[in-house]
PDB file of C-alpha atoms in Angstrom:
ATOM      1  CA  UNK A  13      57.988 -57.440  16.806  1.00 87.00           C
ATOM      2  CA  UNK A  14      55.646 -55.811  14.362  1.00 93.00           C
ATOM      3  CA  UNK A  15      55.560 -52.062  13.886  1.00 96.00           C
ATOM      4  CA  UNK A  16      52.396 -50.565  12.422  1.00 97.00           C
ATOM      5  CA  UNK A  17      52.031 -47.082  10.979  1.00 98.00           C
ATOM      6  CA  UNK A  18      48.669 -45.681   9.927  1.00 98.00           C
ATOM      7  CA  UNK A  19      48.227 -42.954   7.355  1.00 98.00           C
ATOM      8  CA  UNK A  20      45.509 -41.400   5.239  1.00 98.00           C
ATOM      9  CA  UNK A  21      43.474 -39.648   7.874  1.00 98.00           C
ATOM     10  CA  UNK A  22      42.344 -36.074   7.542  1.00 97.00           C
ATOM     11  CA  UNK A  23      39.425 -33.679   7.401  1.00 98.00           C
ATOM     12  CA  UNK A  24      36.544 -34.491   5.058  1.00 98.00           C
ATOM     13  CA  UNK A  25      32.982 -33.297   4.629  1.00 98.00           C
ATOM     14  CA  UNK A  26      29.944 -35.436   5.316  1.00 98.00           C
ATOM     15  CA  UNK A  27      29.458 -37.882   2.477  1.00 98.00           C
ATOM     16  CA  UNK A  28      33.105 -37.830   1.523  1.00 98.00           C
ATOM     17  CA  UNK A  29      35.638 -40.643   1.384  1.00 98.00           C
ATOM     18  CA  UNK A  30      39.021 -41.473   2.802  1.00 98.00           C
ATOM     19  CA  UNK A  31      41.310 -44.457   2.469  1.00 98.00           C
ATOM     20  CA  UNK A  32      43.389 -45.372   5.477  1.00 98.00           C
ATOM     21  CA  UNK A  33      46.554 -47.402   5.125  1.00 98.00           C
ATOM     22  CA  UNK A  34      48.393 -49.424   7.719  1.00 98.00           C
ATOM     23  CA  UNK A  35      51.965 -50.280   6.784  1.00 97.00           C
ATOM     24  CA  UNK A  36      53.824 -52.927   8.720  1.00 95.00           C
ATOM     25  CA  UNK A  37      57.492 -53.526   9.285  1.00 91.00           C
ATOM     26  CA  UNK A  38      59.478 -55.975  11.321  1.00 91.00           C
ATOM     27  CA  UNK A  39      57.699 -59.115  10.158  1.00 89.00           C
ATOM     28  CA  UNK A  40      55.553 -60.138   7.196  1.00 90.00           C
ATOM     29  CA  UNK A  41      51.881 -59.535   7.842  1.00 88.00           C
ATOM     30  CA  UNK A  42      50.808 -62.488   5.764  1.00 90.00           C
ATOM     31  CA  UNK A  43      50.122 -64.711   8.795  1.00 91.00           C
ATOM     32  CA  UNK A  44      48.413 -62.051  10.916  1.00 94.00           C
ATOM     33  CA  UNK A  45      44.784 -61.128  11.179  1.00 96.00           C
ATOM     34  CA  UNK A  46      44.376 -57.374  11.037  1.00 97.00           C
ATOM     35  CA  UNK A  47      41.850 -55.084  12.584  1.00 98.00           C
ATOM     36  CA  UNK A  48      40.783 -51.470  12.537  1.00 98.00           C
ATOM     37  CA  UNK A  49      39.474 -49.793  15.668  1.00 98.00           C
ATOM     38  CA  UNK A  50      38.541 -46.234  16.462  1.00 98.00           C
ATOM     39  CA  UNK A  51      38.274 -44.030  19.496  1.00 98.00           C
ATOM     40  CA  UNK A  52      36.308 -40.819  19.686  1.00 97.00           C
ATOM     41  CA  UNK A  53      36.912 -38.228  22.413  1.00 92.00           C
ATOM     42  CA  UNK A  54      35.440 -39.347  25.701  1.00 95.00           C
ATOM     43  CA  UNK A  55      34.535 -42.769  24.368  1.00 96.00           C
ATOM     44  CA  UNK A  56      36.029 -46.218  24.560  1.00 96.00           C
ATOM     45  CA  UNK A  57      37.933 -47.751  21.687  1.00 97.00           C
ATOM     46  CA  UNK A  58      35.532 -49.618  19.438  1.00 98.00           C
ATOM     47  CA  UNK A  59      35.825 -52.273  16.782  1.00 98.00           C
ATOM     48  CA  UNK A  60      35.452 -51.176  13.164  1.00 98.00           C
ATOM     49  CA  UNK A  61      36.575 -54.039  10.942  1.00 98.00           C
ATOM     50  CA  UNK A  62      38.798 -57.095  10.766  1.00 98.00           C
ATOM     51  CA  UNK A  63      40.295 -59.264   8.039  1.00 97.00           C
ATOM     52  CA  UNK A  64      41.809 -62.724   8.204  1.00 96.00           C
ATOM     53  CA  UNK A  65      45.379 -63.520   7.239  1.00 93.00           C
ATOM     54  CA  UNK A  66      44.354 -64.552   3.723  1.00 92.00           C
ATOM     55  CA  UNK A  67      41.849 -61.784   3.219  1.00 90.00           C
ATOM     56  CA  UNK A  68      39.161 -64.367   2.712  1.00 93.00           C
ATOM     57  CA  UNK A  69      37.125 -63.440   5.771  1.00 96.00           C
ATOM     58  CA  UNK A  70      36.095 -59.990   6.882  1.00 97.00           C
ATOM     59  CA  UNK A  71      33.752 -58.552   9.471  1.00 98.00           C
ATOM     60  CA  UNK A  72      32.401 -55.089  10.121  1.00 98.00           C
ATOM     61  CA  UNK A  73      30.736 -53.202  12.909  1.00 98.00           C
ATOM     62  CA  UNK A  74      27.075 -52.582  12.147  1.00 98.00           C
ATOM     63  CA  UNK A  75      27.712 -48.843  12.193  1.00 98.00           C
ATOM     64  CA  UNK A  76      30.042 -49.022   9.188  1.00 98.00           C
ATOM     65  CA  UNK A  77      28.678 -51.993   7.263  1.00 98.00           C
ATOM     66  CA  UNK A  78      28.040 -51.103   3.642  1.00 98.00           C
ATOM     67  CA  UNK A  79      30.164 -47.961   3.851  1.00 98.00           C
ATOM     68  CA  UNK A  80      33.631 -49.219   4.827  1.00 98.00           C
ATOM     69  CA  UNK A  81      35.726 -51.888   3.131  1.00 98.00           C
ATOM     70  CA  UNK A  82      38.790 -53.559   4.597  1.00 98.00           C
ATOM     71  CA  UNK A  83      41.403 -55.120   2.358  1.00 98.00           C
ATOM     72  CA  UNK A  84      45.005 -56.192   2.469  1.00 97.00           C
ATOM     73  CA  UNK A  85      47.998 -56.539   0.202  1.00 96.00           C
ATOM     74  CA  UNK A  86      50.338 -59.017   1.811  1.00 94.00           C
ATOM     75  CA  UNK A  87      52.979 -58.414  -0.837  1.00 94.00           C
ATOM     76  CA  UNK A  88      53.093 -54.775   0.251  1.00 95.00           C
ATOM     77  CA  UNK A  89      52.676 -55.621   3.940  1.00 95.00           C
ATOM     78  CA  UNK A  90      49.794 -53.168   4.052  1.00 97.00           C
ATOM     79  CA  UNK A  91      46.165 -53.168   5.135  1.00 98.00           C
ATOM     80  CA  UNK A  92      43.600 -50.656   3.962  1.00 98.00           C
ATOM     81  CA  UNK A  93      40.300 -49.265   5.132  1.00 98.00           C
ATOM     82  CA  UNK A  94      38.250 -47.591   2.429  1.00 98.00           C
ATOM     83  CA  UNK A  95      35.703 -45.328   4.057  1.00 98.00           C
ATOM     84  CA  UNK A  96      32.834 -43.973   1.980  1.00 98.00           C
ATOM     85  CA  UNK A  97      29.725 -41.959   2.826  1.00 98.00           C
ATOM     86  CA  UNK A  98      31.419 -40.628   5.919  1.00 98.00           C
ATOM     87  CA  UNK A  99      29.331 -39.193   8.722  1.00 98.00           C
ATOM     88  CA  UNK A 100      30.245 -36.832  11.587  1.00 97.00           C
ATOM     89  CA  UNK A 101      29.881 -39.763  13.985  1.00 97.00           C
ATOM     90  CA  UNK A 102      32.796 -41.453  12.205  1.00 98.00           C
ATOM     91  CA  UNK A 103      35.092 -38.787  13.637  1.00 98.00           C
ATOM     92  CA  UNK A 104      37.737 -40.527  15.725  1.00 98.00           C
ATOM     93  CA  UNK A 105      41.327 -41.640  15.895  1.00 98.00           C
ATOM     94  CA  UNK A 106      41.620 -44.804  13.848  1.00 98.00           C
ATOM     95  CA  UNK A 107      44.032 -47.534  14.868  1.00 98.00           C
ATOM     96  CA  UNK A 108      45.177 -50.647  13.079  1.00 98.00           C
ATOM     97  CA  UNK A 109      46.178 -53.758  14.976  1.00 98.00           C
ATOM     98  CA  UNK A 110      47.715 -57.154  14.265  1.00 97.00           C
ATOM     99  CA  UNK A 111      46.851 -60.518  15.788  1.00 95.00           C
ATOM    100  CA  UNK A 112      49.099 -63.540  15.501  1.00 91.00           C
ATOM    101  CA  UNK A 113      46.261 -66.058  15.369  1.00 88.00           C
ATOM    102  CA  UNK A 114      45.500 -65.124  11.797  1.00 88.00           C
ATOM    103  CA  UNK A 115      41.750 -65.371  12.356  1.00 91.00           C
ATOM    104  CA  UNK A 116      39.332 -62.467  12.526  1.00 94.00           C
ATOM    105  CA  UNK A 117      38.988 -60.887  15.946  1.00 94.00           C
ATOM    106  CA  UNK A 118      36.567 -58.215  17.093  1.00 97.00           C
ATOM    107  CA  UNK A 119      37.955 -57.789  20.612  1.00 96.00           C
ATOM    108  CA  UNK A 120      40.700 -55.209  21.076  1.00 96.00           C
ATOM    109  CA  UNK A 121      42.295 -57.412  23.715  1.00 95.00           C
ATOM    110  CA  UNK A 122      43.010 -60.105  21.138  1.00 95.00           C
ATOM    111  CA  UNK A 123      45.469 -57.891  19.273  1.00 97.00           C
ATOM    112  CA  UNK A 124      49.092 -57.738  20.322  1.00 95.00           C
ATOM    113  CA  UNK A 125      50.441 -55.024  18.062  1.00 97.00           C
ATOM    114  CA  UNK A 126      48.985 -51.542  17.576  1.00 98.00           C
ATOM    115  CA  UNK A 127      49.770 -48.486  15.547  1.00 98.00           C
ATOM    116  CA  UNK A 128      49.777 -44.931  16.857  1.00 97.00           C
ATOM    117  CA  UNK A 129      46.575 -43.966  15.117  1.00 98.00           C
ATOM    118  CA  UNK A 130      45.481 -41.474  12.498  1.00 98.00           C
ATOM    119  CA  UNK A 131      42.871 -38.774  13.017  1.00 98.00           C
ATOM    120  CA  UNK A 132      39.722 -38.762  10.903  1.00 98.00           C
ATOM    121  CA  UNK A 133      37.462 -35.742  11.199  1.00 98.00           C
ATOM    122  CA  UNK A 134      34.158 -35.516   9.337  1.00 98.00           C
ATOM    123  CA  UNK A 135      32.575 -32.083   9.237  1.00 97.00           C
ATOM    124  CA  UNK A 136      28.848 -31.579   8.973  1.00 91.00           C
TER     125      UNK A 136
END
């Protein structure tokens, strides 16, 4: 079992930045691919970013490309999402997820373990 806990969300103005963290316990994350997803009110959960087990491969949704950066520190069992140039449409609950395959995944269904989410609100 892997337990994931997100942190770092909050309220920020348009153009601001936040860094989300996802801390894991239970098992080392070093063999897991990790993903970030988000869900806005009344909308389906959507893919944001993913990173391979080694950190060597990443992928981003078009809506966040160039503004968000995913990274990981396997020694700290933590994954990060640096979010810059935030927009009101980035407002959502952000979730991290872990996939045992180790390879990047953009489908939510590929991930077995999920955190509880952290709220990000961007004011205009």
